[in-house]
Protein backbone atom coordinates (compact mmCIF):
# COMPACT_ATOMS: atom_id res chain seq x y z
CA UNK A 1 51.85 15.04 57.23
CA UNK A 2 49.56 13.22 54.79
CA UNK A 3 47.48 14.95 52.17
CA UNK A 4 43.92 13.90 51.25
CA UNK A 5 43.10 13.77 47.56
CA UNK A 6 39.70 15.06 46.63
CA UNK A 7 37.89 13.69 43.59
CA UNK A 8 38.16 15.85 40.53
CA UNK A 9 34.56 17.03 40.16
CA UNK A 10 35.41 18.82 36.96
CA UNK A 11 36.50 15.64 35.26
CA UNK A 12 33.38 13.82 36.45
CA UNK A 13 31.14 16.65 35.22
CA UNK A 14 32.96 16.72 31.89
CA UNK A 15 32.55 12.96 31.51
CA UNK A 16 28.83 13.20 32.34
CA UNK A 17 28.35 15.95 29.76
CA UNK A 18 30.15 13.83 27.19
CA UNK A 19 27.84 10.91 27.92
CA UNK A 20 24.78 13.13 27.61
CA UNK A 21 26.01 14.51 24.28
CA UNK A 22 26.52 11.00 22.94
CA UNK A 23 23.04 9.94 24.07
CA UNK A 24 21.49 13.07 22.57
CA UNK A 25 23.16 12.43 19.23
CA UNK A 26 21.86 8.86 19.33
CA UNK A 27 18.27 10.01 19.98
CA UNK A 28 18.39 12.75 17.33
CA UNK A 29 19.69 10.27 14.77
CA UNK A 30 16.81 7.90 15.46
CA UNK A 31 14.26 10.75 15.35
CA UNK A 32 15.04 11.18 11.65
CA UNK A 33 12.95 8.12 10.81
CA UNK A 34 9.62 9.22 12.39
CA UNK A 35 10.07 12.76 11.06
CA UNK A 36 10.57 11.43 7.54
CA UNK A 37 7.48 9.25 8.05
CA UNK A 38 5.50 12.34 9.05
CA UNK A 39 6.61 14.22 5.94
CA UNK A 40 5.98 11.25 3.68
CA UNK A 41 2.53 10.49 5.06
CA UNK A 42 1.49 14.13 4.77
CA UNK A 43 2.69 14.42 1.18
CA UNK A 44 1.10 11.11 0.17
CA UNK A 45 -2.29 11.36 1.87
CA UNK A 46 -2.90 15.05 1.34
CA UNK A 47 -1.52 14.88 -2.18
CA UNK A 48 -3.88 12.03 -3.04
CA UNK A 49 -7.02 12.89 -1.03
CA UNK A 50 -7.03 16.63 -0.28
CA UNK A 51 -8.52 17.90 -3.57
CA UNK A 52 -10.40 15.07 -5.27
CA UNK A 53 -12.04 16.03 -8.54
CA UNK A 54 -13.08 14.07 -11.63
CA UNK A 55 -10.49 13.74 -14.38
CA UNK A 56 -12.08 12.32 -17.55
CA UNK A 57 -14.54 10.31 -15.46
CA UNK A 58 -16.32 8.02 -17.98
CA UNK A 59 -20.11 8.34 -18.04
CA UNK A 60 -22.76 7.71 -20.68
CA UNK A 61 -25.98 9.15 -22.04
CA UNK A 62 -28.43 6.37 -22.93
CA UNK A 63 -30.58 6.98 -25.95
CA UNK A 64 -30.71 7.02 -29.72
CA UNK A 65 -31.02 9.88 -32.09
CA UNK A 66 -29.75 13.41 -32.28
CA UNK A 67 -31.03 14.47 -28.85
CA UNK A 68 -28.77 11.95 -27.01
CA UNK A 69 -25.73 12.93 -29.08
CA UNK A 70 -26.35 16.64 -28.52
CA UNK A 71 -26.72 16.14 -24.77
CA UNK A 72 -23.52 14.08 -24.55
CA UNK A 73 -21.58 16.62 -26.63
CA UNK A 74 -22.92 19.53 -24.62
CA UNK A 75 -21.94 17.89 -21.31
CA UNK A 76 -18.47 17.15 -22.64
CA UNK A 77 -17.99 20.74 -23.78
CA UNK A 78 -19.21 22.26 -20.53
CA UNK A 79 -17.33 19.83 -18.23
CA UNK A 80 -13.95 20.96 -19.53
CA UNK A 81 -12.22 17.58 -19.28
CA UNK A 82 -13.77 16.57 -15.96
CA UNK A 83 -15.98 14.01 -17.70
CA UNK A 84 -15.65 11.67 -20.64
CA UNK A 85 -19.20 11.36 -21.97
CA UNK A 86 -20.22 8.87 -24.60
CA UNK A 87 -23.59 7.61 -25.87
CA UNK A 88 -25.00 4.11 -25.39
CA UNK A 89 -27.84 2.77 -27.50
CA UNK A 90 -30.00 1.14 -24.85
CA UNK A 91 -30.31 0.53 -21.15
CA UNK A 92 -29.13 -3.08 -21.18
CA UNK A 93 -25.87 -2.09 -22.90
CA UNK A 94 -25.36 0.63 -20.28
CA UNK A 95 -25.87 -1.90 -17.47
CA UNK A 96 -23.28 -4.20 -19.07
CA UNK A 97 -20.73 -1.39 -19.34
CA UNK A 98 -21.31 -0.45 -15.71
CA UNK A 99 -20.66 -4.05 -14.65
CA UNK A 100 -17.45 -4.04 -16.69
CA UNK A 101 -16.49 -0.71 -15.08
CA UNK A 102 -16.11 0.93 -18.47
CA UNK A 103 -18.38 3.73 -17.22
CA UNK A 104 -19.46 4.86 -13.75
CA UNK A 105 -22.83 6.37 -14.53
CA UNK A 106 -25.41 6.17 -17.29
CA UNK A 107 -28.15 8.79 -17.77
CA UNK A 108 -31.27 7.35 -19.39
CA UNK A 109 -33.06 10.24 -21.13
CA UNK A 110 -36.41 8.51 -21.27
CA UNK A 111 -37.57 5.28 -19.71
CA UNK A 112 -39.84 4.50 -22.72
CA UNK A 113 -38.87 1.29 -24.39
CA UNK A 114 -36.74 0.09 -21.47
CA UNK A 115 -38.29 -3.37 -21.39
CA UNK A 116 -37.34 -5.55 -18.51
CA UNK A 117 -35.75 -2.69 -16.63
CA UNK A 118 -36.89 -4.08 -13.33
CA UNK A 119 -35.51 -7.54 -14.04
CA UNK A 120 -32.18 -6.14 -15.28
CA UNK A 121 -31.71 -4.16 -12.12
CA UNK A 122 -32.57 -7.26 -10.10
CA UNK A 123 -29.81 -9.30 -11.74
CA UNK A 124 -27.24 -6.68 -10.86
CA UNK A 125 -28.40 -6.11 -7.36
CA UNK A 126 -31.25 -4.15 -5.79
CA UNK A 127 -33.60 -2.52 -8.28
CA UNK A 128 -34.67 1.07 -7.87
CA UNK A 129 -32.30 1.55 -4.93
CA UNK A 130 -32.36 5.31 -4.51
CA UNK A 131 -28.94 6.68 -3.70
CA UNK A 132 -29.41 8.97 -0.71
CA UNK A 133 -25.86 8.98 0.54
CA UNK A 134 -25.24 12.73 0.82
CA UNK A 135 -21.81 14.26 0.75
CA UNK A 136 -20.41 12.20 3.59
CA UNK A 137 -17.02 11.51 2.07
CA UNK A 138 -15.58 15.00 1.96
CA UNK A 139 -14.87 14.70 -1.76
CA UNK A 140 -18.41 14.94 -3.01
CA UNK A 141 -18.88 18.66 -2.50
CA UNK A 142 -15.50 19.46 -4.04
CA UNK A 143 -16.03 17.08 -6.93
CA UNK A 144 -19.52 18.37 -7.51
CA UNK A 145 -18.10 21.87 -7.65
CA UNK A 146 -15.49 20.82 -10.16
CA UNK A 147 -17.45 22.61 -12.86
CA UNK A 148 -19.57 19.78 -14.13
CA UNK A 149 -22.76 20.17 -12.11
CA UNK A 150 -23.15 23.90 -12.60
CA UNK A 151 -22.41 23.71 -16.28
CA UNK A 152 -24.79 20.86 -16.91
CA UNK A 153 -27.81 22.78 -15.68
CA UNK A 154 -27.17 25.32 -18.41
CA UNK A 155 -26.40 22.71 -21.05
CA UNK A 156 -29.48 20.60 -20.46
CA UNK A 157 -31.82 23.19 -21.85
CA UNK A 158 -29.86 23.56 -25.09
CA UNK A 159 -29.39 19.87 -25.73
CA UNK A 160 -32.83 19.09 -26.95
CA UNK A 161 -33.40 16.66 -24.12
CA UNK A 162 -35.21 19.08 -21.88
CA UNK A 163 -38.84 19.92 -21.62
CA UNK A 164 -41.21 19.67 -18.75
CA UNK A 165 -42.10 16.19 -17.69
CA UNK A 166 -45.84 15.77 -17.92
CA UNK A 167 -47.86 13.68 -15.51
CA UNK A 168 -47.61 10.60 -17.73
CA UNK A 169 -43.99 11.08 -18.80
CA UNK A 170 -41.47 8.74 -17.13
CA UNK A 171 -38.78 10.32 -14.95
CA UNK A 172 -35.19 10.28 -16.22
CA UNK A 173 -33.09 7.50 -14.71
CA UNK A 174 -29.45 7.39 -13.62
CA UNK A 175 -27.74 4.00 -13.49
CA UNK A 176 -24.76 3.63 -11.11
CA UNK A 177 -22.66 0.81 -9.62
CA UNK A 178 -21.69 1.66 -6.05
CA UNK A 179 -19.65 -1.55 -5.75
CA UNK A 180 -17.15 -0.04 -8.19
CA UNK A 181 -16.85 3.19 -6.16
CA UNK A 182 -19.39 4.81 -3.89
CA UNK A 183 -17.69 8.21 -4.18
CA UNK A 184 -17.73 8.09 -7.98
CA UNK A 185 -21.42 7.11 -7.95
CA UNK A 186 -22.23 10.07 -5.69
CA UNK A 187 -20.28 12.47 -7.92
CA UNK A 188 -22.11 11.20 -11.00
CA UNK A 189 -25.43 11.75 -9.23
CA UNK A 190 -24.45 15.35 -8.49
CA UNK A 191 -23.52 15.83 -12.13
CA UNK A 192 -26.82 14.60 -13.63
CA UNK A 193 -29.27 15.92 -11.03
CA UNK A 194 -29.34 19.41 -12.68
CA UNK A 195 -29.90 17.77 -16.07
CA UNK A 196 -32.96 15.95 -14.74
CA UNK A 197 -34.19 19.15 -13.12
CA UNK A 198 -34.35 20.76 -16.56
CA UNK A 199 -36.83 18.05 -17.55
CA UNK A 200 -39.03 18.97 -14.63
CA UNK A 201 -38.81 15.55 -13.01
CA UNK A 202 -36.91 14.07 -10.07
CA UNK A 203 -33.96 11.88 -10.93
CA UNK A 204 -34.51 8.18 -10.39
CA UNK A 205 -31.26 6.48 -9.34
CA UNK A 206 -30.84 2.72 -9.81
CA UNK A 207 -27.88 0.83 -8.39
CA UNK A 208 -27.10 -2.11 -10.70
CA UNK A 209 -24.19 -3.39 -8.56
CA UNK A 210 -24.80 -2.67 -4.88
CA UNK A 211 -22.33 -3.48 -2.13
CA UNK A 212 -22.79 -6.00 0.65
CA UNK A 213 -25.42 -5.14 3.22
CA UNK A 214 -22.83 -4.78 6.00
CA UNK A 215 -20.54 -2.64 3.83
CA UNK A 216 -22.85 0.09 2.48
CA UNK A 217 -20.06 2.36 1.21
CA UNK A 218 -17.93 -0.43 -0.25
CA UNK A 219 -14.87 0.93 1.57
CA UNK A 220 -14.59 -2.07 3.86
CA UNK A 221 -12.32 -3.67 1.25
CA UNK A 222 -9.93 -0.74 1.59
CA UNK A 223 -9.75 -1.08 5.37
CA UNK A 224 -9.21 -4.80 4.93
CA UNK A 225 -6.24 -3.84 2.75
CA UNK A 226 -4.95 -1.64 5.59
CA UNK A 227 -5.17 -4.47 8.14
CA UNK A 228 -3.37 -6.97 5.89
CA UNK A 229 -0.71 -4.41 4.97
CA UNK A 230 0.10 -3.52 8.58
CA UNK A 231 0.31 -7.18 9.57
CA UNK A 232 2.70 -7.76 6.69
CA UNK A 233 5.12 -4.86 6.92
CA UNK A 234 5.25 -4.98 10.73
CA UNK A 235 6.24 -8.65 10.47
CA UNK A 236 9.10 -7.61 8.18
CA UNK A 237 10.67 -5.62 11.02
CA UNK A 238 10.33 -8.52 13.45
CA UNK A 239 11.78 -11.09 11.04
CA UNK A 240 14.61 -8.73 10.17
CA UNK A 241 15.32 -7.68 13.76
CA UNK A 242 14.75 -10.70 15.97
CA UNK A 243 15.62 -13.07 13.14
CA UNK A 244 18.77 -11.29 11.99
CA UNK A 245 20.96 -14.20 13.15
CA UNK A 246 19.02 -16.72 11.05
CA UNK A 247 20.01 -17.75 7.51
CA UNK A 248 18.20 -15.86 4.77
CA UNK A 249 16.46 -18.98 3.46
CA UNK A 250 14.92 -19.53 6.90
CA UNK A 251 13.86 -15.88 7.08
CA UNK A 252 12.23 -16.21 3.66
CA UNK A 253 10.39 -19.33 4.83
CA UNK A 254 9.18 -17.41 7.89
CA UNK A 255 7.96 -14.63 5.59
CA UNK A 256 5.92 -17.06 3.47
CA UNK A 257 4.49 -18.74 6.57
CA UNK A 258 3.57 -15.40 8.10
CA UNK A 259 1.82 -14.32 4.89
CA UNK A 260 -0.24 -17.52 5.06
CA UNK A 261 -1.45 -16.59 8.54
CA UNK A 262 -2.02 -12.91 7.65
CA UNK A 263 -4.16 -14.01 4.69
CA UNK A 264 -6.27 -16.22 6.97
CA UNK A 265 -6.76 -13.37 9.45
CA UNK A 266 -7.83 -10.99 6.67
CA UNK A 267 -10.26 -13.57 5.27
CA UNK A 268 -11.78 -14.09 8.72
CA UNK A 269 -12.30 -10.33 9.09
CA UNK A 270 -13.91 -10.07 5.64
CA UNK A 271 -16.17 -13.07 6.09
CA UNK A 272 -17.44 -14.37 9.42
CA UNK A 273 -16.36 -11.43 11.58
CA UNK A 274 -17.60 -8.33 9.71
CA UNK A 275 -19.49 -9.87 6.76
CA UNK A 276 -17.89 -7.64 4.16
CA UNK A 277 -17.89 -10.57 1.75
CA UNK A 278 -20.63 -13.20 1.65
CA UNK A 279 -19.13 -15.54 -0.97
CA UNK A 280 -15.83 -16.45 -2.63
CA UNK A 281 -13.78 -16.47 0.57
CA UNK A 282 -11.32 -18.97 -0.90
CA UNK A 283 -10.45 -16.65 -3.76
CA UNK A 284 -10.21 -13.73 -1.34
CA UNK A 285 -7.71 -15.65 0.79
CA UNK A 286 -5.65 -16.46 -2.30
CA UNK A 287 -5.35 -12.78 -3.21
CA UNK A 288 -4.66 -11.82 0.41
CA UNK A 289 -1.84 -14.40 0.57
CA UNK A 290 -0.31 -13.22 -2.71
CA UNK A 291 -0.48 -9.60 -1.56
CA UNK A 292 0.99 -10.27 1.89
CA UNK A 293 3.70 -12.62 0.58
CA UNK A 294 4.87 -9.99 -1.88
CA UNK A 295 5.25 -7.40 0.87
CA UNK A 296 7.00 -9.78 3.28
CA UNK A 297 9.46 -11.10 0.70
CA UNK A 298 10.32 -7.64 -0.61
CA UNK A 299 10.78 -6.34 2.93
CA UNK A 300 12.87 -9.33 3.99
CA UNK A 301 15.14 -8.85 0.99
CA UNK A 302 15.40 -5.09 1.44
CA UNK A 303 16.38 -5.55 5.07
CA UNK A 304 19.79 -6.86 3.98
CA UNK A 305 20.49 -3.55 2.26
CA UNK A 306 18.54 -0.99 4.32
CA UNK A 307 19.00 -2.36 7.87
CA UNK A 308 17.35 0.04 10.33
CA UNK A 309 15.88 2.07 7.46
CA UNK A 310 13.80 -0.92 6.37
CA UNK A 311 10.72 0.26 8.27
CA UNK A 312 10.78 3.59 6.48
CA UNK A 313 11.34 1.85 3.15
CA UNK A 314 8.42 -0.58 3.44
CA UNK A 315 6.14 2.16 4.77
CA UNK A 316 6.94 4.29 1.74
CA UNK A 317 6.21 1.42 -0.65
CA UNK A 318 3.24 -0.20 1.05
CA UNK A 319 1.57 2.62 2.97
CA UNK A 320 2.34 6.04 1.51
CA UNK A 321 2.22 5.05 -2.16
CA UNK A 322 0.09 1.96 -1.74
CA UNK A 323 -2.99 3.04 0.19
CA UNK A 324 -3.31 6.28 -1.73
CA UNK A 325 -3.24 4.63 -5.16
CA UNK A 326 -5.34 1.56 -4.32
CA UNK A 327 -8.67 3.06 -5.42
CA UNK A 328 -10.28 2.06 -2.13
CA UNK A 329 -11.44 5.61 -1.32
CA UNK A 330 -11.20 7.44 -4.66
CA UNK A 331 -10.78 5.76 -8.00
CA UNK A 332 -7.94 6.96 -10.24
CA UNK A 333 -10.42 9.02 -12.26
CA UNK A 334 -10.88 11.14 -9.12
CA UNK A 335 -7.14 11.65 -8.47
CA UNK A 336 -4.21 13.43 -10.05
CA UNK A 337 -2.05 11.83 -12.71
CA UNK A 338 0.66 10.51 -10.38
CA UNK A 339 -1.57 8.35 -8.19
CA UNK A 340 -3.78 7.44 -11.15
CA UNK A 341 -0.69 6.06 -12.89
CA UNK A 342 0.35 4.06 -9.81
CA UNK A 343 -3.12 2.51 -9.70
CA UNK A 344 -2.44 0.67 -12.95
CA UNK A 345 0.31 -1.56 -11.52
CA UNK A 346 0.67 -1.14 -7.71
CA UNK A 347 -0.08 -4.18 -5.56
CA UNK A 348 -2.68 -2.51 -3.33
CA UNK A 349 -4.73 -1.60 -6.40
CA UNK A 350 -4.39 -5.19 -7.59
CA UNK A 351 -5.84 -6.46 -4.31
CA UNK A 352 -8.68 -3.94 -4.04
CA UNK A 353 -9.78 -4.13 -7.68
CA UNK A 354 -9.29 -7.90 -7.74
CA UNK A 355 -11.51 -8.30 -4.67
CA UNK A 356 -14.18 -6.05 -6.18
CA UNK A 357 -14.11 -8.00 -9.41
CA UNK A 358 -14.25 -11.33 -7.61
CA UNK A 359 -17.05 -10.40 -5.22
CA UNK A 360 -19.27 -7.95 -7.15
CA UNK A 361 -18.61 -8.18 -10.89
CA UNK A 362 -18.56 -11.89 -11.63
CA UNK A 363 -14.79 -12.10 -12.01
CA UNK A 364 -14.63 -9.69 -14.96
CA UNK A 365 -11.03 -8.47 -15.28
CA UNK A 366 -9.94 -10.59 -12.32
CA UNK A 367 -7.04 -12.30 -14.10
CA UNK A 368 -5.27 -8.99 -14.76
CA UNK A 369 -5.44 -8.01 -11.10
CA UNK A 370 -4.21 -11.44 -9.97
CA UNK A 371 -1.27 -11.15 -12.36
CA UNK A 372 -0.42 -7.80 -10.77
CA UNK A 373 -0.14 -9.53 -7.38
CA UNK A 374 1.87 -12.39 -8.90
CA UNK A 375 4.39 -9.98 -10.43
CA UNK A 376 4.89 -8.30 -7.06
CA UNK A 377 5.51 -11.74 -5.56
CA UNK A 378 8.11 -12.35 -8.28
CA UNK A 379 9.73 -9.02 -7.39
CA UNK A 380 9.90 -10.25 -3.80
CA UNK A 381 11.61 -13.48 -4.83
CA UNK A 382 14.12 -11.53 -6.93
CA UNK A 383 14.81 -9.19 -4.00
CA UNK A 384 15.45 -12.14 -1.69
CA UNK A 385 17.78 -13.65 -4.29
CA UNK A 386 19.75 -10.41 -4.56
CA UNK A 387 19.95 -10.25 -0.76
CA UNK A 388 21.27 -13.83 -0.63
CA UNK A 389 24.07 -12.94 -3.04
CA UNK A 390 24.91 -9.78 -1.09
CA UNK A 391 25.03 -11.65 2.22
CA UNK A 392 27.23 -14.37 0.71
CA UNK A 393 29.68 -11.79 -0.57
CA UNK A 394 29.62 -10.05 2.78
CA UNK A 395 30.39 -13.26 4.65
CA UNK A 396 33.21 -14.10 2.23
CA UNK A 397 34.73 -10.64 2.64
CA UNK A 398 34.49 -10.85 6.43
CA UNK A 399 36.12 -14.30 6.46
CA UNK A 400 38.95 -13.09 4.24
CA UNK A 401 39.45 -10.01 6.42
CA UNK A 402 39.51 -12.16 9.58
CA UNK A 403 41.99 -14.61 8.03
CA UNK A 404 44.20 -11.75 6.89
CA UNK A 405 44.12 -10.16 10.35
CA UNK A 406 45.01 -13.47 11.98
CA UNK A 407 47.92 -13.99 9.59
CA UNK A 408 49.24 -10.48 10.23
CA UNK A 409 48.99 -10.97 14.00
CA UNK A 410 50.75 -14.33 13.81
CA UNK A 411 53.54 -12.84 11.69
CA UNK A 412 53.98 -9.97 14.12
CA UNK A 413 54.19 -12.33 17.08
CA UNK A 414 56.70 -14.55 15.30
CA UNK A 415 58.88 -11.56 14.42
CA UNK A 416 58.93 -9.98 17.88
CA UNK A 417 58.93 -13.03 20.17
CA UNK A 418 61.60 -15.56 19.17
CA UNK A 419 61.00 -19.15 20.17
CA UNK A 420 63.37 -19.99 23.10
CA UNK A 421 63.03 -23.71 22.58
CA UNK A 422 63.57 -24.97 19.04
CA UNK A 423 62.55 -28.51 20.02
CA UNK A 424 58.83 -28.09 19.37
CA UNK A 425 59.73 -26.63 15.99
CA UNK A 426 61.64 -29.80 15.07
CA UNK A 427 58.75 -31.96 16.18
CA UNK A 428 56.41 -30.17 13.84
CA UNK A 429 53.98 -29.16 16.59
CA UNK A 430 52.54 -25.65 16.48
CA UNK A 431 53.73 -23.22 19.08
CA UNK A 432 51.06 -21.19 20.83
CA UNK A 433 52.25 -18.02 22.44
CA UNK A 434 50.51 -15.99 25.10
CA UNK A 435 50.41 -12.98 22.80
CA UNK A 436 48.68 -14.97 20.05
CA UNK A 437 46.09 -16.32 22.46
CA UNK A 438 45.44 -12.86 23.81
CA UNK A 439 45.11 -11.48 20.29
CA UNK A 440 42.66 -14.22 19.34
CA UNK A 441 40.65 -13.59 22.49
CA UNK A 442 40.59 -9.89 21.80
CA UNK A 443 39.40 -10.47 18.23
CA UNK A 444 36.64 -12.78 19.43
CA UNK A 445 35.53 -10.21 21.98
CA UNK A 446 35.40 -7.50 19.30
CA UNK A 447 33.40 -9.73 16.95
CA UNK A 448 30.95 -10.60 19.74
CA UNK A 449 30.52 -6.95 20.67
CA UNK A 450 29.91 -5.99 17.04
CA UNK A 451 27.32 -8.75 16.61
CA UNK A 452 25.58 -7.73 19.82
CA UNK A 453 25.47 -4.13 18.61
CA UNK A 454 23.86 -5.19 15.35
CA UNK A 455 21.25 -7.23 17.20
CA UNK A 456 20.36 -4.28 19.41
CA UNK A 457 20.02 -2.06 16.35
CA UNK A 458 17.71 -4.55 14.66
CA UNK A 459 15.55 -4.87 17.76
CA UNK A 460 15.29 -1.08 17.97
CA UNK A 461 13.92 -1.17 14.46
CA UNK A 462 11.41 -3.86 15.34
CA UNK A 463 10.21 -1.92 18.37
CA UNK A 464 10.01 1.20 16.21
CA UNK A 465 7.09 -0.24 14.29
């Protein structure tokens, strides 16, 4: 009588549960990266943009005599550190300081004696362009409530600059440069509007450095930075993942070539596509290439050390810390000390401020911003060099380990399987045993499986972008 064996459903169920547990652990491990991105983006963006307020924002009172000094001192005292007010002798000097971005607003007490005011404004941009840009940036109302505007209305009457404006008395004038920062210009307008109200006259606002016609807020440069950055750091994942089998020097060459193309794309967006920039496209491309090449080289070098964490690493460097400190939305004078400090040397700030200087301010201060981008490129070259040394040491260690394993296997085979025929030994020909061949085949299979696993991991990273 024969017995029929039934499949062990318990063992099958147990094996299935084990497979599910392994898959779940794999998914949970990979979910760490997007969750860390979420935390990092929230901390960076909300920390930098949630509560903008002026911190020693430099402005000026234009005029000579005791009345201008008293007004400047009174504003400083009432602002409580929000503003840094100084006096400027005449209107032309104030315009020059605005174009050098030494100040971000200049309040002209009286327009008497301001010869050539109309021509001066024309050389800097559009004369008598009244700023009517409301609080559309979310920061204006908070910044205006930072204590400066309310305090100034009280200080204006005690400064000696007040008094009702008669029918023949010129209106007070506020000089701004929206190309430097539209949000800062709007905040300055909110600060000095109550001062002008104490003189019984509406505030005349003149923009001495307006932005391009198709970029009224001047923030197009920031979004250009975003496009170039994403094209750069996303390419890092592809070069590191799909190109993991290539030599590092070839990966570095791909990074430089990709940065060339990314720079061209960014220049096309800024010029003929969206008309954010109407001149100096060659210089813009040069800065875009420097910026993109720095990111790609740093990312390519870091990939050797970080592997599948490279995406998180480059996002931290070139998104979380980079966009928030670039000055494209709020200048450092409108941010806390941490992001204001990053603005002085981070590569995104170098690109944004360099582009502003090149396009709107006649190249003033451009060399410093270009050097910032060059130093980040140098950091990228150093990172690639360190990665080359690390990969060389890794290859040497792997070759030594493989040679040692082969020698141990050969010794073991020789000790356990004696040669039955000494003739080949006398002839000097090597003896190949079945065990040695099997061991070599097994080692090759393990190496191939390990390499395939690494490739899959790198491609997961690339897709993760």
